[in-house]
Amino acid sequence: MGLIARRVARNVRVSDLLRRTVAVVPRLLPGVLLPLAITWVPALAFSLWVGDSEERAREWALFVPAALSTWSIVTATLVSATVVAPVLRAQAGSRLKIADVALRGLSGIGAAFVPALIAGLATMAAFAACVLPGYFVAALLFVVGPVAALEKRGLGSLGRSLELTKGNRLMLAGVAFLVMFLEGVLFRFAQFFEEVGDLGVYFVVGSVITAFTALLRACAAAVAYEQLRVEQEGLELGQLAEQLGGVDTGVDELALSERAMEAMARRRAVVGKLSGQSEPPEEAEAMASVRDMEAATQRQRRRRQIVFSTVGALLGVGTLVALGAGAYERIRQGRQLDAMVAEVQQAETRLATPATSAAQADGFFGAAPLGFADGKRSDALSRQIASNLQLVPKGRRKEMLGRMMAIHANTFYGEGFAEAFAVLGKDGSDSDLITALHIAVQAAGCGEGLALAKQAEKNPARAFAKACPKGETAPLDYRRFRPSTPLGRAALAELLEMRARERRMEAHPLHDVTEQLLLPE
């Protein structure tokens, strides 16, 4: 029976420590997000870097969860040094200000950095050697962070942790196991993204999970630190919090509702009837009223704080996940667009190398087959660019038009437009675009028209279209040139239409897409 009783008692202590840990986490939010972000950002950056390349993501798919879990274990000790002071004050019922939680704990990072790093690495090395020794070492060094932050012992914090955890290591190992088990369960749910093939989002969500479990480990260490000192040194509950700046319950600043006052009056009446006193003494009633009011006020305040903190935590975590997923999506999209431009560059390079064949080597047909083959390859590339532009997100189509046509413009339209497309691809100013078109404008005989357009106040774009080409009807409908149309884009669209008609390719898909992007109908 003694063994069973000890096991039951140990299980109760583990559950009590976890209950207190889970209860205190919402009270630290959102202030705790700042110190937590300091350790989370490197994990997020690593996740984004791995997920940036599909090939790299597939190669590292099995390694990333282990790496993130390792980072969580190593950094949890450091995080515990930043949260131990607000955790102790929260345990004593003190109100926590966001600034105190966010900034006050950061002052302990310097003193705790080296011992926390050693403890984290030692724990991880034990887990790497064999899983069970990892839990044992985690229990031995469970409170290194709080000791280093509050007692300022430096490397002596390691020995102090061994001293405090003596007799309680099995309980602390159980807490470490349950937190790691929870981390594994959350990762199992996150594998949904891996199964649908979106490894980048899976890695980002994994970094958020490990940040959350690092916070759980840190808060558990802070709660355990107070519990161990109370048991071993005979301290009173809340005594450490008093040493850290007192306990601000904020009772005087809160008032009970009329409904709560009536409920307490009914409870006092019931107690009086059961005790045989129809009316309790005035002094006893006054004291009971004060105690009831204080207790009820604190319960109301804590319930509101837990609700608000939980909502804030959900919003904060959701925001972090959204930001991480958004950053990953932008990086992934950028990589895809860069690959698209690289493919155009490679194809254009191949076009610059004339195709050869055995028939050409024998001299059959002279140069005609060579030109015909190059023309087919050029047209295939032009149509591929037009198709690619349809796949690009709408907000980046002008940019991609400029980047790809800066490579292909000389082949498709002829000389004179590559520089202008390069400016468009870099989102250059309208004046830069006009400068890049200077030679093309003069060659088309539209220099005077451009000068007149610059002087027009209401619709410079339409003024240019009417004056270019000089003395002739503009090839494009005037209605497409609106007052809001930049003059540089209008000039580029007009000149490209003139060149396309000269080359008899005004109906080509690539030219249609180009004109539509420059002058939306």
Steps between C-alpha positions, in 0.01 A plus 500: 500500500790734572628468142154557355447800726831651393416452131158657544652793686764545229236497227297756691804726528573470128141586409495787750819650356366469146164649605671802653721534193209495257309747720786752510581501125195707393577759767840567345352584161552708295807640677687170493494499119795744490754285690357191331545657155871550567546124504227425243626719215809282428276191484262682265790616281629143482154373406464761226846423364434127481154548351630749245618222269277203419800274451656608830164465676460140384855415605457653848138396562593242764775709657314831552258386778792354698701819446212721616438281805870522582486877477198504732681295764819708478321836520235408758750545782582849378131586464439379857752757621296778339159388630581382853435839666155559344407134554574523873302822531210350304500196729461736796195663339672818387383695200751492216562795275595432140815712526617312811459161332652613171799700623580416860599143430742605227733643765572146620609368162861613543550319830315190385630467145808284557356260763172475306688420181710234673191344661312496169789346308562241772133401497495474123822296497343258747190467281722442197695226680187323621149620573470392865823669617367816337204510737730438796736783404201725431380434856845571647528836322131586510534830693834630372336795325303631800799451732732688264251785455403551866797380702774622262723196560652480152628149427418416860138492386563150365597369845219693665252330266635159601450599863144624459379210288626233738214273597271637229678393183257228402214749520689753285593230249130419473423866427772507232359184344143635489608827336697312238204266447273802443753636250490172311119503489494855364758410236281209397214739428738733314598214270179571311697765309774250426247250368350756259850582376541848653820439693577870545181565699562177695843628608363843599218345704759270659704801611189647666432169678853483638477863615183411691656193663810703588270741684334206680839361605610844619186561707519149646858571608396826667208337682720209607766740628255663741356164606843352571614799705178500702542129577872498572556841659170545680407817314143617501294509183538842342814586696718491188248719320518754783877510459458567128296816545191410694157371412254738342157341518317810385198427723443866584471588135222250429135502598250219521178503305165519678428139401825385668415696815154340516649153453738554793214627715303183427800282585547679834130454580521126429810467717323687782198268491715188497704625794188592702561873479231696327730800479875470543679751725574831330879462533497146365265605222724791408811283495325232299370760257847641444651156451220396267529818300877467467479134404217554253672802349820308453312210341322733261822677411682172441220363283500814288877497478505134397236564233677807366838330515372191323344709225819703474707182485287357222520826308873523558570143394268537202677820400841337529388203293346729239812716485725197473285338234474828312875552510556146379246546220667823385841335499367196316324720246814705449701186438249376245505831314880507505501149354259617230735785405799263505323266257439790259865599528615147421261473205615836366861388530420189300337719235823693467672170403391406145349154463705259291412179326657246275311642205639846565848355535458348150396840364139408413259793474767753605400711800123475457442202730712666769289816500179300497611292801602808697170667420304204632706492819459874548125483450477208746688706760275802439188293550650342811561847649138594425381183676732562797361850549152353544632288787662792682296665780326811367689735727835394354417457130640838389821427688533157339415640157788742538745241629431241232464743209823673598655170388274421204403847365782524247399165354125566500469874426847580374754748635402795718273371776708273727613786723143627541377154600787474751381824664146359510627181663676699774186709562691809395350847485308632202777745420753214493274314256474805272878540508548135404265553202680807370666330201184307405291819520737691273526209257120493467486875440305562819742734676279803443194308614673405825588864564137602444377219726719620787331839477147355502330535837185290473609188314868483397467135392222577249685809378798281412280244323346772283839647406681169434552412223500857372226571247355149521219334690617336823507120473333461839155615608519841672260382769767267641711803592348626822600800714641260761718316244871584556656666196791254492273197482283665238804580286633145532162348405463732196851432373464124549174501302669687215791254499265198516310623195825551313594139576141376440463341841239727660280193563772300674400381852809653660433839345135485609601425859761778495255762376237387749739538792625839385154636408223308680171532315 
